[in-house]
Amino acid sequence: MNILVLGGGGREHALVWAIRQNPRCDRIHCAPGNAGIAAIAECHDLDICNGQQVVEFCSRHGINLVIIGPEAPLAAGVADRLRLADTPVFGPGRDAARLETSKAFTKAICDAAGIPTARYAVFREAELAHTYVRERGVPIVVKDDGLAAGKGVTVARTLAEARDAIDAIFQLSATSSGVPIGDSDRTAVIEDHLDGVEASLFVLADGRDVLPFGTAQDYKRAYDGDLGPNTGGMGAISPAPALTESIVARVLDEIIHPTLAELEHRQIRFQGVLYAGLMICKNGPHLLEYNVRFGDPECQALMIRLGGQALDAILACANGELQETGLNWADDHALTVVMATKGYPGSFSKGSVIRDLEDIAQSSRLQVFHAGTTPSPDGTLATGGRVLAVTAREDIASAARNSAYRAVRDIDWADGFYRTDIGRQP
Ligand code: AMP
Ligand code: GLY
């Protein structure tokens, strides 16, 4: 079969790497791809948020399955457009993607279905938000509705921090007399702070059945010891130690199934991967947020564990045949270390050369997935914030960590940095 993967990050490199190991995969295309993906798939220049362009590409290349990596094409309704054209697609439609694009929507689903989540209130005016925060006290969490990937979330430890976060959402300049400038239809979601251990559960859903697709824990802060600014993710481990079998069973019962039932009640079909960001609290698991795509770099850790069988499950999901599908999980552990350009997640320069990449011996147990890279005659150039995701799999977690860090240290890249504490117990 011919497969098209949309996206060009480490997540998509890992997806392409895994599914091409499956003998059902004949040709694999990717748009836009990156230097690492170009070595194992045909890359194309395509506007991946333009449904019409994607549909035309599929008919020109005889595509039998489209896998949508990032959230932007999902939010733009590309999956809906492909389904109208009868092309099997892995990824939910625009309505179901609201689970990621609107925190207020997700909270409303939680209310309707009785899903455990932090107590919250939604505000469209700064003044009311300020009053609420003064009443509830700190710590408190201020979220800008509609922003993805952890950006726009402030865990405020002081009232001043909470005030600044609210003002930033409503774009009140410090010198103004409280009159909003710019976009006035902004929304803030303000939540109670939950204490616990964070972890993520991935499930495939096809509109009828659900297949658990693994657990992971990611490391969002830029620097060791969970310090520094939030990033897209600086590393991940899978499985997540906090998500024991019995906790996963509770998450499925108390969070995942009620969510999908509530969507169905609203006549919204979810077909793709649902990524639940969870806080495992003393009194049980709580939902922090949903994403409607794989996490990056969590996907890299999942894919090195699953290999080619990932394609069977993804295809069954796209075809509504999950009921007949299972996965063989080995009793193993994967760990990903992200190497990023110095300065990320702030401003950084592009074009530094990464040396010795070719000398890393890659195998089914060790892969260097590319994110922001471009090939050049001088070697591989770093052209993004997050640049490489070095991913290892071993029978025990400490061996996976040693293996990944050994490879990281062998990569000669003066302009890069990475966290040294991925997978280390706090
Ligand atoms: P989100 O994008 O909603 O997952 O938020 C980004 C990060 O903020 C999460 O990964 C948590 O670390 C933190 N966070 C979000 N909501 C809460 C909450 N209610 N209590 C504690 N931490 C939170
Ligand atoms: N690693 C977090 C995310 O992909 O949203």
Coordinates of N, CA and C and ligand atoms in Angstrom, one line a residue, residues 11 100 148-150 218 220 231-235 275 289 291 293-298 386, ligand 2:
R11 N 8.6 13.4 15.5 CA 7.4 12.4 15.6 C 7.2 11.8 14.3
E100 N -8.4 19.4 21.6 CA -7.1 20.0 21.7 C -7.1 21.5 21.5
A148 N -2.1 25.6 21.9 CA -1.7 24.2 22.0 C -0.3 24.0 22.6
A149 N 0.0 22.7 22.9 CA 1.4 22.3 23.3 C 1.9 23.0 24.5
G150 N 1.1 23.2 25.5 CA 1.6 23.7 26.8 C 1.9 25.2 26.8
D218 N 6.7 12.8 29.7 CA 7.6 13.7 29.0 C 8.2 14.8 29.9
K220 N 9.0 18.6 30.1 CA 8.6 19.8 29.4 C 9.6 20.9 29.5
T231 N 8.9 23.9 27.1 CA 9.2 23.6 25.7 C 8.2 22.7 25.1
G232 N 8.3 22.3 23.9 CA 7.5 21.2 23.3 C 7.8 19.9 23.9
G233 N 8.9 19.7 24.6 CA 9.3 18.5 25.2 C 10.8 18.2 25.0
M234 N 11.6 18.0 26.0 CA 13.0 17.8 25.9 C 13.4 16.3 26.1
G235 N 12.4 15.5 26.3 CA 12.8 14.1 26.5 C 11.5 13.3 26.9
Y275 N -4.6 11.6 23.1 CA -3.5 11.7 24.0 C -4.0 12.4 25.3
E289 N -5.3 17.7 30.2 CA -5.6 18.2 28.9 C -5.7 17.0 27.9
N291 N -4.7 16.0 23.8 CA -4.2 16.3 22.5 C -4.8 15.3 21.5
R293 N -3.4 14.0 18.8 CA -2.2 13.6 17.9 C -1.2 13.0 18.9
F294 N -0.2 12.4 18.3 CA 0.9 11.8 19.2 C 1.7 13.0 19.8
G295 N 2.2 12.8 21.0 CA 3.1 13.7 21.5 C 4.5 13.6 20.8
D296 N 5.2 14.7 20.8 CA 6.6 14.8 20.3 C 7.4 15.3 21.4
P297 N 8.3 14.5 22.0 CA 9.0 13.3 21.6 C 8.4 12.0 22.1
E298 N 7.2 12.0 22.7 CA 6.7 10.7 23.3 C 6.5 9.7 22.2
R386 N 14.1 22.3 18.2 CA 14.4 20.9 18.6 C 14.9 20.2 17.3
Ligands
GLY2 N1 5.4 16.7 24.2 C1 4.2 17.3 24.4 C2 3.4 17.5 23.2 O1 3.7 16.9 22.1 O2 2.3 18.1 23.3

